PDB file of C-alpha atoms and ligand atoms in Angstrom:
ATOM      1  CA  MET L 762    -158.697 -24.261 144.227  1.00 73.00           C
ATOM      2  CA  PRO L 763    -159.666 -27.099 146.605  1.00 84.00           C
ATOM      3  CA  MET L 764    -157.177 -29.889 146.893  1.00 91.00           C
ATOM      4  CA  ASP L 765    -157.778 -33.128 144.982  1.00 95.00           C
ATOM      5  CA  LEU L 766    -157.268 -35.718 147.741  1.00 96.00           C
ATOM      6  CA  GLU L 767    -157.859 -38.653 145.366  1.00 97.00           C
ATOM      7  CA  LYS L 768    -155.089 -37.480 143.115  1.00 97.00           C
ATOM      8  CA  ILE L 769    -152.655 -37.179 146.066  1.00 97.00           C
ATOM      9  CA  GLU L 770    -153.640 -40.699 147.171  1.00 98.00           C
ATOM     10  CA  ALA L 771    -153.110 -42.158 143.711  1.00 98.00           C
ATOM     11  CA  GLY L 772    -149.747 -40.408 143.516  1.00 98.00           C
ATOM     12  CA  PHE L 773    -148.598 -41.633 146.908  1.00 98.00           C
ATOM     13  CA  ARG L 774    -149.641 -45.195 146.028  1.00 98.00           C
ATOM     14  CA  MET L 775    -147.298 -44.861 143.013  1.00 98.00           C
ATOM     15  CA  ILE L 776    -144.473 -43.719 145.305  1.00 98.00           C
ATOM     16  CA  LEU L 777    -144.965 -46.824 147.443  1.00 98.00           C
ATOM     17  CA  GLU L 778    -144.854 -49.011 144.373  1.00 98.00           C
ATOM     18  CA  GLY L 779    -141.839 -47.095 143.082  1.00 98.00           C
ATOM     19  CA  ILE L 780    -139.830 -47.773 146.230  1.00 97.00           C
ATOM     20  CA  GLY L 781    -140.686 -51.501 145.929  1.00 98.00           C
ATOM     21  CA  GLU L 782    -143.395 -51.712 148.579  1.00 98.00           C
ATOM     22  CA  ASP L 783    -146.731 -53.445 148.345  1.00 97.00           C
ATOM     23  CA  PRO L 784    -149.347 -50.690 148.816  1.00 96.00           C
ATOM     24  CA  ASN L 785    -151.974 -53.335 149.619  1.00 96.00           C
ATOM     25  CA  ARG L 786    -150.243 -54.833 152.591  1.00 97.00           C
ATOM     26  CA  GLU L 787    -152.034 -54.268 155.885  1.00 96.00           C
ATOM     27  CA  GLY L 788    -149.795 -51.576 157.357  1.00 97.00           C
ATOM     28  CA  LEU L 789    -149.793 -49.489 154.172  1.00 97.00           C
ATOM     29  CA  VAL L 790    -153.262 -49.866 152.794  1.00 97.00           C
ATOM     30  CA  LYS L 791    -154.585 -46.705 154.481  1.00 97.00           C
ATOM     31  CA  THR L 792    -151.347 -44.770 154.205  1.00 98.00           C
ATOM     32  CA  PRO L 793    -152.064 -42.967 150.910  1.00 98.00           C
ATOM     33  CA  ALA L 794    -155.334 -41.611 152.282  1.00 98.00           C
ATOM     34  CA  ARG L 795    -153.591 -40.533 155.520  1.00 97.00           C
ATOM     35  CA  VAL L 796    -150.836 -38.846 153.605  1.00 97.00           C
ATOM     36  CA  ALA L 797    -153.366 -37.005 151.488  1.00 97.00           C
ATOM     37  CA  ARG L 798    -155.155 -35.672 154.571  1.00 96.00           C
ATOM     38  CA  MET L 799    -151.793 -34.788 156.117  1.00 95.00           C
ATOM     39  CA  TYR L 800    -150.841 -32.711 153.018  1.00 95.00           C
ATOM     40  CA  LYS L 801    -154.247 -31.031 153.097  1.00 94.00           C
ATOM     41  CA  GLU L 802    -153.529 -29.909 156.668  1.00 92.00           C
ATOM     42  CA  MET L 803    -149.862 -29.063 156.235  1.00 92.00           C
ATOM     43  CA  LEU L 804    -150.478 -27.076 153.058  1.00 94.00           C
ATOM     44  CA  ALA L 805    -153.672 -25.413 154.177  1.00 90.00           C
ATOM     45  CA  GLY L 806    -152.263 -22.012 153.218  1.00 89.00           C
ATOM     46  CA  MET L 807    -152.988 -22.942 149.571  1.00 81.00           C
ATOM     47  CA  GLU L 808    -156.698 -22.942 150.355  1.00 80.00           C
ATOM     48  CA  ASN L 809    -157.455 -20.089 152.721  1.00 78.00           C
ATOM     49  CA  ASP L 810    -158.432 -16.669 151.519  1.00 78.00           C
ATOM     50  CA  PRO L 811    -155.790 -13.966 151.984  1.00 78.00           C
ATOM     51  CA  ALA L 812    -158.496 -11.271 151.735  1.00 77.00           C
ATOM     52  CA  GLU L 813    -159.711 -12.243 155.218  1.00 79.00           C
ATOM     53  CA  LEU L 814    -156.264 -11.902 156.803  1.00 81.00           C
ATOM     54  CA  LEU L 815    -155.665  -8.511 158.444  1.00 81.00           C
ATOM     55  CA  SER L 816    -159.079  -7.351 157.322  1.00 79.00           C
ATOM     56  CA  THR L 817    -159.937  -6.186 160.896  1.00 77.00           C
ATOM     57  CA  THR L 818    -157.667  -3.333 161.932  1.00 78.00           C
ATOM     58  CA  PHE L 819    -157.863  -0.824 164.729  1.00 78.00           C
ATOM     59  CA  ASP L 820    -157.009   2.892 164.501  1.00 77.00           C
ATOM     60  CA  GLU L 821    -154.091   3.707 166.713  1.00 72.00           C
ATOM     61  CA  GLU L 822    -152.018   6.824 166.922  1.00 69.00           C
ATOM     62  CA  ALA L 823    -149.063   5.260 168.779  1.00 66.00           C
ATOM     63  CA  ARG L 824    -146.015   5.003 166.559  1.00 77.00           C
ATOM     64  CA  GLU L 825    -144.415   2.380 168.710  1.00 83.00           C
ATOM     65  CA  MET L 826    -142.756  -0.739 167.522  1.00 90.00           C
ATOM     66  CA  ILE L 827    -145.024  -3.788 167.812  1.00 92.00           C
ATOM     67  CA  ILE L 828    -143.169  -7.066 167.970  1.00 94.00           C
ATOM     68  CA  VAL L 829    -144.489 -10.618 167.838  1.00 94.00           C
ATOM     69  CA  ARG L 830    -141.667 -12.977 168.743  1.00 95.00           C
ATOM     70  CA  ASP L 831    -141.267 -16.734 168.437  1.00 95.00           C
ATOM     71  CA  ILE L 832    -144.172 -17.492 166.144  1.00 97.00           C
ATOM     72  CA  PRO L 833    -143.949 -21.243 165.388  1.00 97.00           C
ATOM     73  CA  ILE L 834    -143.383 -22.064 161.722  1.00 96.00           C
ATOM     74  CA  VAL L 835    -143.906 -25.288 159.884  1.00 95.00           C
ATOM     75  CA  SER L 836    -143.339 -24.952 156.160  1.00 97.00           C
ATOM     76  CA  PHE L 837    -142.339 -27.154 153.241  1.00 95.00           C
ATOM     77  CA  CYS L 838    -139.155 -26.917 151.235  1.00 95.00           C
ATOM     78  CA  GLU L 839    -140.389 -26.935 147.666  1.00 96.00           C
ATOM     79  CA  HIS L 840    -137.170 -28.467 146.372  1.00 94.00           C
ATOM     80  CA  HIS L 841    -137.345 -31.664 148.465  1.00 93.00           C
ATOM     81  CA  PHE L 842    -140.863 -31.628 149.849  1.00 94.00           C
ATOM     82  CA  LEU L 843    -139.595 -31.969 153.389  1.00 94.00           C
ATOM     83  CA  PRO L 844    -140.619 -29.676 156.253  1.00 95.00           C
ATOM     84  CA  PHE L 845    -138.580 -26.837 157.560  1.00 96.00           C
ATOM     85  CA  ILE L 846    -139.434 -25.948 161.112  1.00 96.00           C
ATOM     86  CA  GLY L 847    -138.626 -22.997 163.362  1.00 97.00           C
ATOM     87  CA  LYS L 848    -139.884 -19.605 164.308  1.00 97.00           C
ATOM     88  CA  ALA L 849    -140.604 -16.187 162.905  1.00 97.00           C
ATOM     89  CA  HIS L 850    -140.251 -12.779 164.566  1.00 97.00           C
ATOM     90  CA  VAL L 851    -142.368 -10.015 163.076  1.00 97.00           C
ATOM     91  CA  ALA L 852    -142.316  -6.346 163.877  1.00 96.00           C
ATOM     92  CA  TYR L 853    -143.924  -3.233 162.523  1.00 95.00           C
ATOM     93  CA  VAL L 854    -144.141   0.415 163.358  1.00 94.00           C
ATOM     94  CA  ALA L 855    -147.762   1.443 162.863  1.00 91.00           C
ATOM     95  CA  ARG L 856    -148.582   4.564 160.939  1.00 89.00           C
ATOM     96  CA  ASP L 857    -152.250   4.602 161.996  1.00 85.00           C
ATOM     97  CA  ARG L 858    -153.479   1.013 162.017  1.00 86.00           C
ATOM     98  CA  VAL L 859    -152.751  -2.011 164.152  1.00 87.00           C
ATOM     99  CA  VAL L 860    -154.044  -5.614 164.213  1.00 88.00           C
ATOM    100  CA  GLY L 861    -154.610  -8.208 166.883  1.00 84.00           C
ATOM    101  CA  LEU L 862    -151.525 -10.279 167.666  1.00 83.00           C
ATOM    102  CA  SER L 863    -153.064 -13.578 166.617  1.00 87.00           C
ATOM    103  CA  LYS L 864    -153.625 -12.162 163.125  1.00 91.00           C
ATOM    104  CA  ILE L 865    -149.917 -11.858 162.566  1.00 94.00           C
ATOM    105  CA  GLY L 866    -149.635 -15.602 163.342  1.00 94.00           C
ATOM    106  CA  ARG L 867    -152.312 -16.346 160.775  1.00 93.00           C
ATOM    107  CA  VAL L 868    -150.448 -14.350 158.129  1.00 95.00           C
ATOM    108  CA  VAL L 869    -147.301 -16.388 158.892  1.00 96.00           C
ATOM    109  CA  ASP L 870    -149.257 -19.631 158.582  1.00 95.00           C
ATOM    110  CA  HIS L 871    -150.955 -18.593 155.376  1.00 95.00           C
ATOM    111  CA  PHE L 872    -147.611 -18.169 153.596  1.00 96.00           C
ATOM    112  CA  ALA L 873    -145.783 -20.980 155.432  1.00 97.00           C
ATOM    113  CA  ARG L 874    -148.267 -23.770 154.754  1.00 96.00           C
ATOM    114  CA  ARG L 875    -147.480 -24.281 151.090  1.00 95.00           C
ATOM    115  CA  PRO L 876    -144.483 -25.371 149.072  1.00 96.00           C
ATOM    116  CA  GLN L 877    -141.931 -22.685 149.919  1.00 97.00           C
ATOM    117  CA  ILE L 878    -138.380 -21.483 150.122  1.00 97.00           C
ATOM    118  CA  GLN L 879    -137.485 -19.608 153.298  1.00 98.00           C
ATOM    119  CA  GLU L 880    -136.272 -16.439 151.527  1.00 98.00           C
ATOM    120  CA  ARG L 881    -139.567 -16.040 149.665  1.00 98.00           C
ATOM    121  CA  LEU L 882    -141.614 -16.853 152.793  1.00 98.00           C
ATOM    122  CA  THR L 883    -139.821 -14.073 154.674  1.00 98.00           C
ATOM    123  CA  ARG L 884    -140.370 -11.550 151.910  1.00 98.00           C
ATOM    124  CA  GLN L 885    -144.033 -12.481 151.378  1.00 97.00           C
ATOM    125  CA  ILE L 886    -144.926 -11.958 155.018  1.00 97.00           C
ATOM    126  CA  ALA L 887    -143.215  -8.559 155.068  1.00 97.00           C
ATOM    127  CA  ASP L 888    -144.797  -7.422 151.780  1.00 97.00           C
ATOM    128  CA  PHE L 889    -148.268  -8.566 152.849  1.00 95.00           C
ATOM    129  CA  ILE L 890    -148.190  -6.678 156.172  1.00 95.00           C
ATOM    130  CA  ASP L 891    -146.712  -3.627 154.376  1.00 95.00           C
ATOM    131  CA  GLU L 892    -149.563  -3.698 151.827  1.00 94.00           C
ATOM    132  CA  LYS L 893    -152.377  -4.287 154.322  1.00 92.00           C
ATOM    133  CA  LEU L 894    -151.351  -2.034 157.240  1.00 91.00           C
ATOM    134  CA  ASN L 895    -149.348   0.617 155.379  1.00 92.00           C
ATOM    135  CA  PRO L 896    -146.998   0.868 158.386  1.00 94.00           C
ATOM    136  CA  LEU L 897    -143.911   3.052 158.707  1.00 95.00           C
ATOM    137  CA  GLY L 898    -141.785  -0.065 158.627  1.00 96.00           C
ATOM    138  CA  VAL L 899    -141.919  -3.868 158.785  1.00 97.00           C
ATOM    139  CA  ALA L 900    -139.281  -6.423 159.758  1.00 97.00           C
ATOM    140  CA  VAL L 901    -139.457 -10.183 159.491  1.00 98.00           C
ATOM    141  CA  VAL L 902    -136.784 -12.577 160.713  1.00 97.00           C
ATOM    142  CA  ILE L 903    -137.159 -16.327 160.285  1.00 98.00           C
ATOM    143  CA  GLU L 904    -134.964 -19.017 161.791  1.00 97.00           C
ATOM    144  CA  CYS L 905    -135.590 -22.596 160.632  1.00 97.00           C
ATOM    145  CA  GLU L 906    -134.028 -25.979 160.630  1.00 95.00           C
ATOM    146  CA  HIS L 907    -134.439 -27.670 157.253  1.00 93.00           C
ATOM    147  CA  SER L 908    -135.143 -31.382 157.195  1.00 92.00           C
ATOM    148  CA  CYS L 909    -133.599 -31.556 153.746  1.00 89.00           C
ATOM    149  CA  MET L 910    -130.362 -30.368 155.388  1.00 87.00           C
ATOM    150  CA  THR L 911    -130.557 -32.484 158.514  1.00 87.00           C
ATOM    151  CA  MET L 912    -131.934 -35.770 157.142  1.00 84.00           C
ATOM    152  CA  ARG L 913    -130.242 -36.053 153.757  1.00 80.00           C
ATOM    153  CA  GLY L 914    -127.492 -34.578 151.587  1.00 78.00           C
ATOM    154  CA  VAL L 915    -124.886 -32.859 153.718  1.00 76.00           C
ATOM    155  CA  CYS L 916    -126.754 -34.024 156.894  1.00 74.00           C
ATOM    156  CA  LYS L 917    -126.032 -31.187 159.284  1.00 80.00           C
ATOM    157  CA  PRO L 918    -128.440 -31.606 162.179  1.00 80.00           C
ATOM    158  CA  GLY L 919    -128.844 -28.514 164.370  1.00 81.00           C
ATOM    159  CA  SER L 920    -127.837 -26.010 161.719  1.00 86.00           C
ATOM    160  CA  THR L 921    -130.316 -23.232 161.344  1.00 91.00           C
ATOM    161  CA  MET L 922    -130.983 -20.906 158.416  1.00 94.00           C
ATOM    162  CA  VAL L 923    -131.789 -17.303 159.234  1.00 96.00           C
ATOM    163  CA  THR L 924    -133.434 -14.927 156.766  1.00 97.00           C
ATOM    164  CA  SER L 925    -134.624 -11.391 157.178  1.00 97.00           C
ATOM    165  CA  HIS L 926    -136.568  -8.843 155.241  1.00 97.00           C
ATOM    166  CA  LEU L 927    -136.743  -5.238 156.303  1.00 97.00           C
ATOM    167  CA  LYS L 928    -138.850  -2.411 154.986  1.00 97.00           C
ATOM    168  CA  GLY L 929    -139.218   1.291 155.654  1.00 96.00           C
ATOM    169  CA  LEU L 930    -138.051   2.490 159.033  1.00 95.00           C
ATOM    170  CA  PHE L 931    -136.204  -0.710 159.705  1.00 96.00           C
ATOM    171  CA  HIS L 932    -133.564   0.379 157.242  1.00 96.00           C
ATOM    172  CA  LYS L 933    -132.546   2.899 159.933  1.00 95.00           C
ATOM    173  CA  GLN L 934    -129.820   1.391 162.067  1.00 95.00           C
ATOM    174  CA  SER L 935    -131.313   2.500 165.401  1.00 93.00           C
ATOM    175  CA  THR L 936    -134.735   0.951 164.583  1.00 93.00           C
ATOM    176  CA  ARG L 937    -133.124  -2.235 163.366  1.00 92.00           C
ATOM    177  CA  GLU L 938    -130.960  -2.473 166.480  1.00 93.00           C
ATOM    178  CA  GLU L 939    -133.982  -1.993 168.740  1.00 92.00           C
ATOM    179  CA  PHE L 940    -135.796  -4.811 166.949  1.00 93.00           C
ATOM    180  CA  MET L 941    -132.793  -7.144 167.121  1.00 92.00           C
ATOM    181  CA  SER L 942    -132.294  -6.479 170.830  1.00 92.00           C
ATOM    182  CA  PHE L 943    -135.932  -7.416 171.472  1.00 89.00           C
ATOM    183  CA  ILE L 944    -135.871 -10.617 169.508  1.00 88.00           C
ATOM    184  CA  ASN L 945    -132.571 -11.709 171.073  1.00 86.00           C
ATOM    185  CA  ARG L 946    -133.724 -10.898 174.607  1.00 77.00           C
ATOM    186  CA  GLY L 947    -134.643 -14.007 176.552  1.00 55.00           C
ATOM    187  CA  GLY L 948    -133.125 -16.265 173.928  1.00 51.00           C
ATOM    188  CA  LYS L 949    -135.279 -19.303 173.306  1.00 45.00           C
TER     189      LYS L 949
HETATM  190 ZN1   ZN W 207    -134.747 -28.605 150.544  1.00 61.35          ZN
END
């Protein structure tokens, strides 16, 4: 469903009124429209078509581990509607199909750019790759700093939440350790 920008604008105008601001003063008059366009961009995963993601695959015999490390993530905590920002590491062991590296980043974006919680985001990425590529195993690790933790409430800047979801071969300790050693190598 396409986003209703006018509705977002009207809603944000009400937020401005609610906090005691004058939405018609010069500095704010265009803000609701800007905020609506910002949400459209930030939450673009709501609008794009998952059928197109990972639709182009290549046949490949190699049963090696393929790792894409440090994929930037910007997502939105659905409880506070504040961003959580960090990176994802995605690995899979191909059964017979692989995809281009940039495609993995697009899958991450598709699920990240919507109201989310980090645990579900991690699982959705793993499940989607599992379903589309039918690999021998998938692993997704996500590390993010949550604005709702760093800007409000307990206010703990710098604390990072780490979530992981492992499927198939990655339940084997040796495979999991290989993956972890790759994502920890080189640090940042
Ligand atoms: Zn939150």
